[in-house]
mmCIF file of C-alpha atoms (C1' of nucleotides) and ligand atoms in Angstrom:
data_model
loop_
_atom_site.group_PDB
_atom_site.id
_atom_site.type_symbol
_atom_site.label_atom_id
_atom_site.label_comp_id
_atom_site.label_asym_id
_atom_site.label_seq_id
_atom_site.Cartn_x
_atom_site.Cartn_y
_atom_site.Cartn_z
ATOM 1 C CA MET M 1 148.142 -199.333 102.959
ATOM 2 C CA THR M 2 149.838 -197.206 105.647
ATOM 3 C CA GLN M 3 153.185 -195.819 104.734
ATOM 4 C CA THR M 4 156.038 -197.533 106.655
ATOM 5 C CA LEU M 5 158.864 -195.542 108.167
ATOM 6 C CA PRO M 6 162.159 -195.503 106.262
ATOM 7 C CA ASP M 7 163.531 -197.934 108.976
ATOM 8 C CA PRO M 8 167.414 -197.425 108.980
ATOM 9 C CA ALA M 9 167.722 -201.239 108.653
ATOM 10 C CA HIS M 10 165.230 -201.738 105.802
ATOM 11 C CA ASN M 11 166.138 -203.235 102.474
ATOM 12 C CA HIS M 12 166.668 -199.975 100.528
ATOM 13 C CA LYS M 13 167.617 -201.795 97.318
ATOM 14 C CA LEU M 14 164.018 -202.873 97.277
ATOM 15 C CA CYS M 15 162.852 -199.301 97.572
ATOM 16 C CA ILE M 16 164.976 -198.375 94.640
ATOM 17 C CA SER M 17 163.877 -201.293 92.474
ATOM 18 C CA GLN M 18 160.265 -200.823 93.260
ATOM 19 C CA ALA M 19 160.449 -197.061 92.612
ATOM 20 C CA LEU M 20 162.156 -197.632 89.249
ATOM 21 C CA THR M 21 159.887 -200.350 88.130
ATOM 22 C CA THR M 22 156.746 -198.354 88.987
ATOM 23 C CA ALA M 23 158.254 -195.398 87.116
ATOM 24 C CA GLU M 24 158.892 -197.423 84.133
ATOM 25 C CA GLN M 25 155.548 -198.883 84.147
ATOM 26 C CA LEU M 26 153.743 -195.574 84.667
ATOM 27 C CA CYS M 27 155.596 -193.771 81.906
ATOM 28 C CA GLY M 28 155.027 -196.663 79.605
ATOM 29 C CA ALA M 29 151.335 -196.616 80.249
ATOM 30 C CA ARG M 30 151.163 -192.883 79.852
ATOM 31 C CA GLY M 31 153.176 -192.761 76.566
ATOM 32 C CA VAL M 32 155.868 -190.597 77.987
ATOM 33 C CA GLN M 33 159.549 -191.228 77.784
ATOM 34 C CA LEU M 34 161.596 -192.135 80.852
ATOM 35 C CA THR M 35 164.724 -191.404 78.892
ATOM 36 C CA PRO M 36 168.198 -192.399 80.145
ATOM 37 C CA ILE M 37 168.901 -189.045 81.765
ATOM 38 C CA ARG M 38 165.449 -189.099 83.472
ATOM 39 C CA HIS M 39 165.968 -192.570 84.699
ATOM 40 C CA GLN M 40 169.388 -191.768 85.976
ATOM 41 C CA VAL M 41 168.156 -188.742 87.825
ATOM 42 C CA LEU M 42 165.413 -190.767 89.300
ATOM 43 C CA GLU M 43 167.801 -193.379 90.431
ATOM 44 C CA LEU M 44 170.171 -190.847 91.925
ATOM 45 C CA ILE M 45 167.273 -189.296 93.939
ATOM 46 C CA TRP M 46 166.381 -192.783 95.145
ATOM 47 C CA ALA M 47 169.910 -193.434 96.316
ATOM 48 C CA SER M 48 168.477 -192.484 99.745
ATOM 49 C CA HIS M 49 165.341 -191.115 101.445
ATOM 50 C CA LYS M 50 167.088 -187.888 102.014
ATOM 51 C CA ALA M 51 166.146 -184.765 100.178
ATOM 52 C CA VAL M 52 168.698 -183.949 97.411
ATOM 53 C CA LYS M 53 169.572 -180.634 95.938
ATOM 54 C CA ALA M 54 169.600 -180.042 92.143
ATOM 55 C CA TYR M 55 173.254 -179.223 92.083
ATOM 56 C CA GLU M 56 174.162 -182.252 94.166
ATOM 57 C CA LEU M 57 172.327 -184.287 91.453
ATOM 58 C CA LEU M 58 174.246 -182.514 88.788
ATOM 59 C CA ASP M 59 177.607 -183.534 90.382
ATOM 60 C CA LEU M 60 176.290 -187.113 90.647
ATOM 61 C CA LEU M 61 174.988 -187.013 87.093
ATOM 62 C CA LYS M 62 178.114 -185.672 85.364
ATOM 63 C CA PRO M 63 180.067 -188.829 85.484
ATOM 64 C CA LEU M 64 177.213 -190.516 83.715
ATOM 65 C CA GLN M 65 176.270 -187.707 81.254
ATOM 66 C CA HIS M 66 179.382 -185.777 80.289
ATOM 67 C CA ALA M 67 177.327 -182.967 78.889
ATOM 68 C CA ALA M 68 175.151 -182.488 81.961
ATOM 69 C CA LYS M 69 174.491 -178.851 82.920
ATOM 70 C CA PRO M 70 172.115 -177.284 85.361
ATOM 71 C CA VAL M 71 169.387 -177.200 82.867
ATOM 72 C CA THR M 72 169.766 -180.877 82.171
ATOM 73 C CA VAL M 73 168.941 -181.630 85.888
ATOM 74 C CA TYR M 74 166.128 -179.127 86.071
ATOM 75 C CA ARG M 75 164.476 -180.611 82.929
ATOM 76 C CA ALA M 76 164.627 -184.017 84.281
ATOM 77 C CA LEU M 77 163.326 -182.861 87.607
ATOM 78 C CA ASP M 78 160.419 -180.942 85.901
ATOM 79 C CA PHE M 79 159.553 -184.118 84.093
ATOM 80 C CA LEU M 80 159.690 -186.357 87.193
ATOM 81 C CA ILE M 81 157.564 -183.863 89.143
ATOM 82 C CA GLU M 82 155.025 -183.678 86.441
ATOM 83 C CA GLN M 83 154.621 -187.449 86.341
ATOM 84 C CA GLY M 84 154.449 -187.502 90.079
ATOM 85 C CA LEU M 85 157.592 -189.607 90.509
ATOM 86 C CA ILE M 86 159.251 -187.228 92.896
ATOM 87 C CA HIS M 87 158.314 -184.364 95.139
ATOM 88 C CA ARG M 88 159.866 -180.949 95.419
ATOM 89 C CA VAL M 89 160.444 -180.141 99.043
ATOM 90 C CA GLU M 90 159.685 -176.392 98.984
ATOM 91 C CA SER M 91 161.174 -175.574 102.296
ATOM 92 C CA LEU M 92 164.609 -177.030 101.372
ATOM 93 C CA ASN M 93 164.697 -176.411 97.657
ATOM 94 C CA ALA M 94 165.364 -180.091 97.258
ATOM 95 C CA PHE M 95 163.804 -183.143 95.834
ATOM 96 C CA VAL M 96 162.816 -186.596 97.188
ATOM 97 C CA GLY M 97 161.323 -189.731 95.669
ATOM 98 C CA CYS M 98 157.679 -190.292 95.829
ATOM 99 C CA ARG M 99 156.602 -193.521 97.380
ATOM 100 C CA CYS M 100 153.041 -193.442 96.104
ATOM 101 C CA SER M 101 153.435 -192.389 92.550
ATOM 102 C CA ASP M 102 150.644 -194.714 91.498
ATOM 103 C CA LYS M 103 148.216 -193.696 94.254
ATOM 104 C CA GLN M 104 147.045 -190.411 95.556
ATOM 105 C CA HIS M 105 149.660 -187.753 96.252
ATOM 106 C CA GLU M 106 148.996 -186.534 99.653
ATOM 107 C CA GLN M 107 152.260 -184.823 100.224
ATOM 108 C CA LEU M 108 152.522 -184.712 103.993
ATOM 109 C CA LEU M 109 156.264 -184.594 104.441
ATOM 110 C CA LEU M 110 158.068 -185.078 107.656
ATOM 111 C CA ILE M 111 161.529 -183.636 107.214
ATOM 112 C CA CYS M 112 164.206 -184.518 109.606
ATOM 113 C CA LYS M 113 166.703 -181.655 110.340
ATOM 114 C CA HIS M 114 169.280 -183.990 111.566
ATOM 115 C CA CYS M 115 169.423 -186.792 108.929
ATOM 116 C CA GLN M 116 167.553 -184.929 106.144
ATOM 117 C CA GLU M 117 165.436 -187.956 105.512
ATOM 118 C CA VAL M 118 161.851 -187.265 104.372
ATOM 119 C CA GLU M 119 158.879 -189.353 105.410
ATOM 120 C CA GLU M 120 155.855 -189.111 103.182
ATOM 121 C CA ARG M 121 152.709 -190.036 105.072
ATOM 122 C CA TYR M 122 149.388 -191.025 104.000
ATOM 123 C CA ALA M 123 147.126 -189.004 106.345
ATOM 124 C CA PRO M 124 143.407 -189.105 105.222
ATOM 125 C CA GLU M 125 142.168 -187.509 108.382
ATOM 126 C CA VAL M 126 144.377 -184.497 107.935
ATOM 127 C CA MET M 127 143.631 -184.245 104.292
ATOM 128 C CA SER M 128 139.833 -184.335 104.751
ATOM 129 C CA ALA M 129 139.963 -181.754 107.451
ATOM 130 C CA LEU M 130 142.078 -179.518 105.152
ATOM 131 C CA SER M 131 139.729 -180.092 102.216
ATOM 132 C CA GLU M 132 136.902 -178.890 104.347
ATOM 133 C CA GLU M 133 138.793 -175.884 105.552
ATOM 134 C CA ILE M 134 139.617 -175.068 102.004
ATOM 135 C CA ASN M 135 136.109 -175.420 100.897
ATOM 136 C CA LYS M 136 134.983 -173.169 103.707
ATOM 137 C CA ALA M 137 137.287 -170.564 102.434
ATOM 138 C CA GLY M 138 135.800 -170.908 98.768
ATOM 139 C CA PHE M 139 139.388 -171.694 97.480
ATOM 140 C CA THR M 140 140.104 -173.786 94.416
ATOM 141 C CA VAL M 141 143.068 -176.030 94.991
ATOM 142 C CA HIS M 142 145.730 -176.586 92.350
ATOM 143 C CA SER M 143 148.504 -178.173 94.762
ATOM 144 C CA LYS M 144 149.098 -178.751 98.347
ATOM 145 C CA ALA M 145 152.368 -178.745 100.240
ATOM 146 C CA ILE M 146 152.431 -179.812 103.861
ATOM 147 C CA GLU M 147 155.923 -179.790 105.207
ATOM 148 C CA ILE M 148 156.817 -180.485 108.805
ATOM 149 C CA GLN M 149 160.325 -179.723 109.939
ATOM 150 C CA GLY M 150 161.694 -181.429 112.985
ATOM 151 C CA VAL M 151 163.464 -184.537 114.240
ATOM 152 C CA CYS M 152 162.549 -188.092 113.323
ATOM 153 C CA THR M 153 162.464 -190.967 115.763
ATOM 154 C CA ALA M 154 165.820 -192.409 114.738
ATOM 155 C CA CYS M 155 167.510 -189.039 115.506
ATOM 156 C CA ARG M 156 165.410 -188.078 118.544
ATOM 157 C CA HIS M 157 168.280 -188.803 120.984
ATOM 158 C CA LEU M 158 170.987 -187.292 119.007
ATOM 159 C CA PRO M 159 172.149 -183.643 119.303
ATOM 160 C CA LEU M 160 171.184 -181.398 116.443
ATOM 161 C CA PRO M 161 173.916 -180.855 113.862
ATOM 162 C CA GLN M 162 175.342 -177.407 114.522
ATOM 163 C CA SER M 163 172.872 -174.813 113.647
ATOM 164 C CA ASN M 164 171.657 -171.841 115.645
ATOM 165 C CA GLY M 165 169.442 -173.967 117.765
ATOM 166 C CA GLN M 166 166.334 -171.948 116.704
ATOM 167 C CA THR M 167 162.993 -173.574 117.366
ATOM 168 C CA THR M 168 160.100 -171.742 115.969
ATOM 169 C CA MET W 1 138.227 -165.591 116.338
ATOM 170 C CA THR W 2 138.067 -166.936 112.789
ATOM 171 C CA GLN W 3 140.282 -165.180 110.289
ATOM 172 C CA THR W 4 138.361 -162.973 107.875
ATOM 173 C CA LEU W 5 139.114 -162.984 104.186
ATOM 174 C CA PRO W 6 141.082 -160.122 102.755
ATOM 175 C CA ASP W 7 137.943 -158.821 101.093
ATOM 176 C CA PRO W 8 138.933 -156.569 98.211
ATOM 177 C CA ALA W 9 136.846 -153.756 99.593
ATOM 178 C CA HIS W 10 138.111 -153.991 103.221
ATOM 179 C CA ASN W 11 139.779 -151.076 104.894
ATOM 180 C CA HIS W 12 143.368 -152.023 104.338
ATOM 181 C CA LYS W 13 144.764 -149.018 106.142
ATOM 182 C CA LEU W 14 143.323 -150.550 109.224
ATOM 183 C CA CYS W 15 145.272 -153.759 108.524
ATOM 184 C CA ILE W 16 148.464 -151.898 108.204
ATOM 185 C CA SER W 17 148.003 -149.817 111.338
ATOM 186 C CA GLN W 18 146.928 -152.874 113.432
ATOM 187 C CA ALA W 19 149.909 -154.859 112.123
ATOM 188 C CA LEU W 20 152.316 -152.031 112.862
ATOM 189 C CA THR W 21 150.999 -151.369 116.264
ATOM 190 C CA THR W 22 150.947 -154.983 117.366
ATOM 191 C CA ALA W 23 154.514 -155.295 116.121
ATOM 192 C CA GLU W 24 155.618 -152.333 118.059
ATOM 193 C CA GLN W 25 153.894 -153.552 121.207
ATOM 194 C CA LEU W 26 155.319 -157.066 120.856
ATOM 195 C CA CYS W 27 158.775 -155.946 120.285
ATOM 196 C CA GLY W 28 158.651 -153.533 123.255
ATOM 197 C CA ALA W 29 157.378 -156.174 125.527
ATOM 198 C CA ARG W 30 160.060 -158.574 124.390
ATOM 199 C CA GLY W 31 162.900 -156.126 124.602
ATOM 200 C CA VAL W 32 163.823 -156.383 121.013
ATOM 201 C CA GLN W 33 164.345 -153.487 118.631
ATOM 202 C CA LEU W 34 161.939 -152.816 115.879
ATOM 203 C CA THR W 35 164.492 -150.489 114.228
ATOM 204 C CA PRO W 36 163.713 -148.000 111.382
ATOM 205 C CA ILE W 37 164.728 -150.393 108.754
ATOM 206 C CA ARG W 38 162.835 -153.318 110.247
ATOM 207 C CA HIS W 39 159.789 -151.079 110.674
ATOM 208 C CA GLN W 40 159.961 -149.979 107.018
ATOM 209 C CA VAL W 41 160.341 -153.423 105.722
ATOM 210 C CA LEU W 42 157.461 -154.537 107.703
ATOM 211 C CA GLU W 43 155.426 -151.768 106.442
ATOM 212 C CA LEU W 44 156.450 -152.424 102.939
ATOM 213 C CA ILE W 45 155.328 -156.053 103.322
ATOM 214 C CA TRP W 46 151.940 -154.853 104.658
ATOM 215 C CA ALA W 47 151.476 -152.642 101.688
ATOM 216 C CA SER W 48 149.264 -155.461 100.466
ATOM 217 C CA HIS W 49 148.141 -158.933 101.280
ATOM 218 C CA LYS W 50 150.283 -160.315 98.477
ATOM 219 C CA ALA W 51 153.459 -162.239 98.969
ATOM 220 C CA VAL W 52 156.465 -160.073 98.271
ATOM 221 C CA LYS W 53 159.843 -161.019 97.021
ATOM 222 C CA ALA W 54 162.970 -160.050 98.837
ATOM 223 C CA TYR W 55 164.368 -158.174 95.872
ATOM 224 C CA GLU W 56 161.014 -156.318 95.337
ATOM 225 C CA LEU W 57 161.438 -155.167 98.953
ATOM 226 C CA LEU W 58 164.945 -154.192 98.248
ATOM 227 C CA ASP W 59 163.721 -151.956 95.388
ATOM 228 C CA LEU W 60 161.072 -150.394 97.559
ATOM 229 C CA LEU W 61 163.382 -149.867 100.455
ATOM 230 C CA LYS W 62 166.187 -148.164 98.577
ATOM 231 C CA PRO W 63 164.470 -144.795 98.305
ATOM 232 C CA LEU W 64 164.016 -144.802 102.080
ATOM 233 C CA GLN W 65 167.406 -146.223 102.900
ATOM 234 C CA HIS W 66 170.044 -145.270 100.529
ATOM 235 C CA ALA W 67 172.612 -147.893 101.681
ATOM 236 C CA ALA W 68 170.181 -150.807 101.438
ATOM 237 C CA LYS W 69 171.724 -153.912 99.947
ATOM 238 C CA PRO W 70 170.218 -157.469 99.713
ATOM 239 C CA VAL W 71 171.616 -158.369 103.063
ATOM 240 C CA THR W 72 169.869 -155.365 104.485
ATOM 241 C CA VAL W 73 166.525 -156.870 103.511
ATOM 242 C CA TYR W 74 167.341 -160.466 104.397
ATOM 243 C CA ARG W 75 168.444 -159.368 107.992
ATOM 244 C CA ALA W 76 165.264 -157.437 108.429
ATOM 245 C CA LEU W 77 163.234 -160.479 107.154
ATOM 246 C CA ASP W 78 165.132 -162.791 109.486
ATOM 247 C CA PHE W 79 164.214 -160.647 112.551
ATOM 248 C CA LEU W 80 160.596 -160.269 111.472
ATOM 249 C CA ILE W 81 160.287 -164.016 110.874
ATOM 250 C CA GLU W 82 161.920 -164.836 114.340
ATOM 251 C CA GLN W 83 159.479 -162.380 115.911
ATOM 252 C CA GLY W 84 156.596 -164.095 114.180
ATOM 253 C CA LEU W 85 155.621 -160.827 112.486
ATOM 254 C CA ILE W 86 155.756 -162.272 109.001
ATOM 255 C CA HIS W 87 155.696 -165.609 107.269
ATOM 256 C CA ARG W 88 157.925 -166.882 104.699
ATOM 257 C CA VAL W 89 156.026 -168.499 101.797
ATOM 258 C CA GLU W 90 158.204 -171.389 101.093
ATOM 259 C CA SER W 91 156.668 -172.349 97.700
ATOM 260 C CA LEU W 92 157.121 -168.782 96.306
ATOM 261 C CA ASN W 93 160.346 -167.703 98.027
ATOM 262 C CA ALA W 94 158.439 -164.727 99.212
ATOM 263 C CA PHE W 95 157.121 -163.110 102.393
ATOM 264 C CA VAL W 96 153.688 -162.034 103.746
ATOM 265 C CA GLY W 97 152.532 -160.265 106.880
ATOM 266 C CA CYS W 98 151.268 -162.408 109.788
ATOM 267 C CA ARG W 99 147.756 -161.608 110.936
ATOM 268 C CA CYS W 100 148.122 -163.457 114.228
ATOM 269 C CA SER W 101 151.596 -162.381 115.451
ATOM 270 C CA ASP W 102 150.273 -162.292 119.006
ATOM 271 C CA LYS W 103 148.303 -165.554 118.851
ATOM 272 C CA GLN W 104 149.326 -169.087 117.704
ATOM 273 C CA HIS W 105 150.909 -169.337 114.464
ATOM 274 C CA GLU W 106 149.032 -171.884 112.567
ATOM 275 C CA GLN W 107 150.368 -171.153 109.111
ATOM 276 C CA LEU W 108 147.815 -172.520 106.911
ATOM 277 C CA LEU W 109 148.229 -170.357 103.839
ATOM 278 C CA LEU W 110 146.012 -170.171 100.869
ATOM 279 C CA ILE W 111 148.007 -168.739 97.960
ATOM 280 C CA CYS W 112 146.174 -167.372 95.000
ATOM 281 C CA LYS W 113 148.082 -167.892 91.716
ATOM 282 C CA HIS W 114 146.116 -165.203 90.112
ATOM 283 C CA CYS W 115 146.284 -162.250 92.493
ATOM 284 C CA GLN W 116 149.167 -163.558 94.664
ATOM 285 C CA GLU W 117 147.162 -162.709 97.804
ATOM 286 C CA VAL W 118 147.783 -165.025 100.625
ATOM 287 C CA GLU W 119 145.059 -165.944 103.281
ATOM 288 C CA GLU W 120 146.172 -167.122 106.602
ATOM 289 C CA ARG W 121 143.542 -169.376 108.234
ATOM 290 C CA TYR W 122 143.157 -170.470 111.699
ATOM 291 C CA ALA W 123 142.179 -174.173 111.301
ATOM 292 C CA PRO W 124 142.146 -175.857 114.633
ATOM 293 C CA GLU W 125 140.672 -179.160 113.123
ATOM 294 C CA VAL W 126 143.260 -179.463 110.579
ATOM 295 C CA MET W 127 145.982 -178.815 113.077
ATOM 296 C CA SER W 128 144.828 -181.198 115.582
ATOM 297 C CA ALA W 129 144.544 -183.920 112.991
ATOM 298 C CA LEU W 130 148.060 -183.019 111.846
ATOM 299 C CA SER W 131 149.408 -183.085 115.361
ATOM 300 C CA GLU W 132 147.885 -186.584 115.870
ATOM 301 C CA GLU W 133 149.561 -187.894 112.690
ATOM 302 C CA ILE W 134 152.817 -186.380 113.578
ATOM 303 C CA ASN W 135 152.696 -188.025 117.036
ATOM 304 C CA LYS W 136 151.835 -191.339 115.383
ATOM 305 C CA ALA W 137 154.993 -191.065 113.430
ATOM 306 C CA GLY W 138 156.929 -190.210 116.620
ATOM 307 C CA PHE W 139 158.229 -187.012 115.045
ATOM 308 C CA THR W 140 159.317 -183.908 117.015
ATOM 309 C CA VAL W 141 158.009 -180.746 115.423
ATOM 310 C CA HIS W 142 160.034 -177.734 115.072
ATOM 311 C CA SER W 143 157.965 -175.896 112.446
ATOM 312 C CA LYS W 144 155.059 -176.507 110.112
ATOM 313 C CA ALA W 145 154.292 -175.105 106.646
ATOM 314 C CA ILE W 146 151.090 -175.758 105.027
ATOM 315 C CA GLU W 147 150.723 -174.029 101.764
ATOM 316 C CA ILE W 148 147.875 -174.472 99.382
ATOM 317 C CA GLN W 149 148.291 -173.138 95.845
ATOM 318 C CA GLY W 150 145.106 -172.315 93.762
ATOM 319 C CA VAL W 151 142.542 -169.676 93.124
ATOM 320 C CA CYS W 152 140.748 -167.441 95.605
ATOM 321 C CA THR W 153 137.033 -166.678 95.495
ATOM 322 C CA ALA W 154 137.634 -163.239 94.113
ATOM 323 C CA CYS W 155 139.634 -164.624 91.231
ATOM 324 C CA ARG W 156 137.567 -167.695 90.685
ATOM 325 C CA HIS W 157 135.912 -166.444 87.527
ATOM 326 C CA LEU W 158 138.790 -164.766 85.923
ATOM 327 C CA PRO W 159 141.169 -166.522 83.547
ATOM 328 C CA LEU W 160 144.582 -167.421 85.031
ATOM 329 C CA PRO W 161 147.350 -165.029 84.205
ATOM 330 C CA GLN W 162 149.611 -166.190 81.363
ATOM 331 C CA SER W 163 151.173 -169.374 82.765
ATOM 332 C CA ASN W 164 152.030 -171.143 79.515
ATOM 333 C CA GLY W 165 149.376 -171.944 77.037
ATOM 334 C CA GLN W 166 148.874 -168.441 75.674
ATOM 335 C CA THR W 167 147.785 -168.690 72.124
ATOM 336 C CA THR W 168 146.055 -165.404 71.444
ATOM 337 C "C1'" DA T 1 187.804 -144.696 129.265
ATOM 338 C "C1'" DG T 2 187.197 -149.545 127.920
ATOM 339 C "C1'" DG T 3 184.557 -153.575 126.706
ATOM 340 C "C1'" DC T 4 180.477 -155.789 125.147
ATOM 341 C "C1'" DA T 5 176.383 -156.694 122.350
ATOM 342 C "C1'" DA T 6 173.438 -155.409 118.739
ATOM 343 C "C1'" DT T 7 172.894 -153.331 114.494
ATOM 344 C "C1'" DT T 8 174.307 -151.694 110.175
ATOM 345 C "C1'" DG T 9 177.560 -150.958 106.210
ATOM 346 C "C1'" DT T 10 180.451 -152.933 102.621
ATOM 347 C "C1'" DT T 11 182.206 -156.039 99.451
ATOM 348 C "C1'" DA T 12 182.110 -160.192 97.400
ATOM 349 C "C1'" DT T 13 180.333 -164.641 96.247
ATOM 350 C "C1'" DA T 14 177.407 -168.769 96.688
ATOM 351 C "C1'" DA T 15 173.359 -171.376 95.569
ATOM 352 C "C1'" DT T 16 169.193 -171.850 92.903
ATOM 353 C "C1'" DA T 17 166.875 -171.531 88.530
ATOM 354 C "C1'" DT T 18 165.496 -170.124 83.800
ATOM 355 C "C1'" DA T 19 165.918 -167.875 78.913
ATOM 356 C "C1'" DA T 20 166.946 -168.377 74.218
ATOM 357 C "C1'" DC T 21 168.292 -170.609 70.478
ATOM 358 C "C1'" DA T 22 170.659 -174.648 68.125
ATOM 359 C "C1'" DT T 23 171.008 -179.535 67.028
ATOM 360 C "C1'" DG T 24 169.552 -184.150 66.596
ATOM 361 C "C1'" DC T 25 166.155 -187.805 66.405
ATOM 362 C "C1'" DT T 26 161.913 -190.251 65.472
ATOM 363 C "C1'" DT T 27 157.344 -190.320 63.482
ATOM 364 C "C1'" DA T 28 153.968 -189.553 60.101
ATOM 365 C "C1'" DC T 29 152.347 -188.084 56.118
ATOM 366 C "C1'" DT T 30 152.897 -186.732 50.804
ATOM 367 C "C1'" DA S 1 162.692 -189.876 49.289
ATOM 368 C "C1'" DG S 2 161.276 -185.390 51.182
ATOM 369 C "C1'" DT S 3 159.799 -182.830 54.828
ATOM 370 C "C1'" DA S 4 157.299 -181.022 58.528
ATOM 371 C "C1'" DA S 5 156.250 -181.543 63.413
ATOM 372 C "C1'" DG S 6 157.191 -182.918 68.040
ATOM 373 C "C1'" DC S 7 160.266 -183.984 71.577
ATOM 374 C "C1'" DA S 8 164.481 -184.343 73.924
ATOM 375 C "C1'" DT S 9 168.886 -182.671 74.440
ATOM 376 C "C1'" DG S 10 173.022 -179.446 73.813
ATOM 377 C "C1'" DT S 11 174.955 -174.974 74.459
ATOM 378 C "C1'" DT S 12 175.635 -170.386 76.093
ATOM 379 C "C1'" DA S 13 174.371 -166.965 78.848
ATOM 380 C "C1'" DT S 14 171.941 -164.819 82.536
ATOM 381 C "C1'" DA S 15 168.435 -164.074 86.175
ATOM 382 C "C1'" DT S 16 167.023 -164.821 90.763
ATOM 383 C "C1'" DT S 17 167.619 -165.903 95.603
ATOM 384 C "C1'" DA S 18 170.646 -165.923 99.591
ATOM 385 C "C1'" DT S 19 174.761 -165.830 102.494
ATOM 386 C "C1'" DA S 20 179.802 -165.180 104.057
ATOM 387 C "C1'" DA S 21 183.169 -162.288 106.023
ATOM 388 C "C1'" DC S 22 184.633 -158.448 108.068
ATOM 389 C "C1'" DA S 23 184.475 -153.276 109.266
ATOM 390 C "C1'" DA S 24 182.192 -149.435 111.315
ATOM 391 C "C1'" DT S 25 178.733 -147.470 114.326
ATOM 392 C "C1'" DT S 26 175.849 -147.072 118.262
ATOM 393 C "C1'" DG S 27 174.286 -147.450 122.917
ATOM 394 C "C1'" DC S 28 174.937 -149.381 127.342
ATOM 395 C "C1'" DC S 29 177.303 -151.164 131.354
ATOM 396 C "C1'" DT S 30 181.158 -151.169 134.384
HETATM 397 ZN ZN1 ZN N 201 164.547 -197.267 101.348
HETATM 398 ZN ZN1 ZN N 202 166.439 -188.102 111.342
HETATM 399 ZN ZN1 ZN N 203 144.206 -155.598 104.453
HETATM 400 ZN ZN1 ZN N 204 143.035 -164.213 93.846
#
DNA sequence: AGGCAATTGTTATAATATAACATGCTTACT
DNA sequence: AGTAAGCATGTTATATTATAACAATTGCCT
């Protein structure tokens, strides 16, 4: 039930095939169309566990869809987000595959500044504390985004890529 | 110690003067310059508890600083963020005054889709659960952003502003 | 005076995202 | 068949958000 880390040595082809199969099944069950463009964009996002930018996706999509324009990608992204198949990473203006499309979306994202990989964690304790706090405030939730920037275990001992070394 | 809601009837001039005084003191103590431009941008952000966009700030700043350009605003924003005097609201590409510049930055933001006001809450239970989860993941934190989108108490009984399904 | 750091000015452009309208394609009903 | 409606996509243009690169200014230290 607990999410596993995207171990560098894991079988990522399995991640991809699982994600695509789940997406096809969910869309079928919901009566929405996972069209070729949408399927391709989802597959491109799942090429890795890194967050991907819309215009990077556009460049990758162009060879497959000659007519692809920015709006082509954004429409596919909108669809995939609506269907819960990907997450938008607000703090990066980027997108990442969702590992729990068929379960709850808890959206606790650990974002590595070094390798750009994003780990989505199922964190019921955090979420219940959060829900309680939100209730205390009398606030009605539409969506939650919890994004933690930092360095993952795999990159812990590596120097940061050249940035201004700011930390909070 | 608990944050208070930005009650619609509160004395907002007091919010502003407290924020500016705190900012001046902190910058003085840290030996950094709260220059006129930076001070003005901070004051413009504190005009309300709503999240403000950079180009809105630019329009507001221009009458005060004839030479103001986008980069003028972004530089001031960068400074204010570094000093912890404002928060960037990632999910809106906007900015809001920080109510706890001199204390811990816990950055749990409740963002009302109706009135755009942002409430910053001090939520130690959430934060400790979150820290524990992050430790479990072996992740090294640089910064956290917890952004909840929804509807605040004040707006609870009002219809949402025209989002899409406007049929009247 | 000369040098350095910090701030601001200036011009240009990059990066991200959406508006508006046209076209095609399937489905469902007449 | 005709045709209206819904949806996906194509096409063109533009809006919005953010940064790069370099010059000028200011205040301070030696
Ligand atoms: Zn994988
Ligand atoms: Zn990493
Ligand atoms: Zn106030
Ligand atoms: Zn509200």
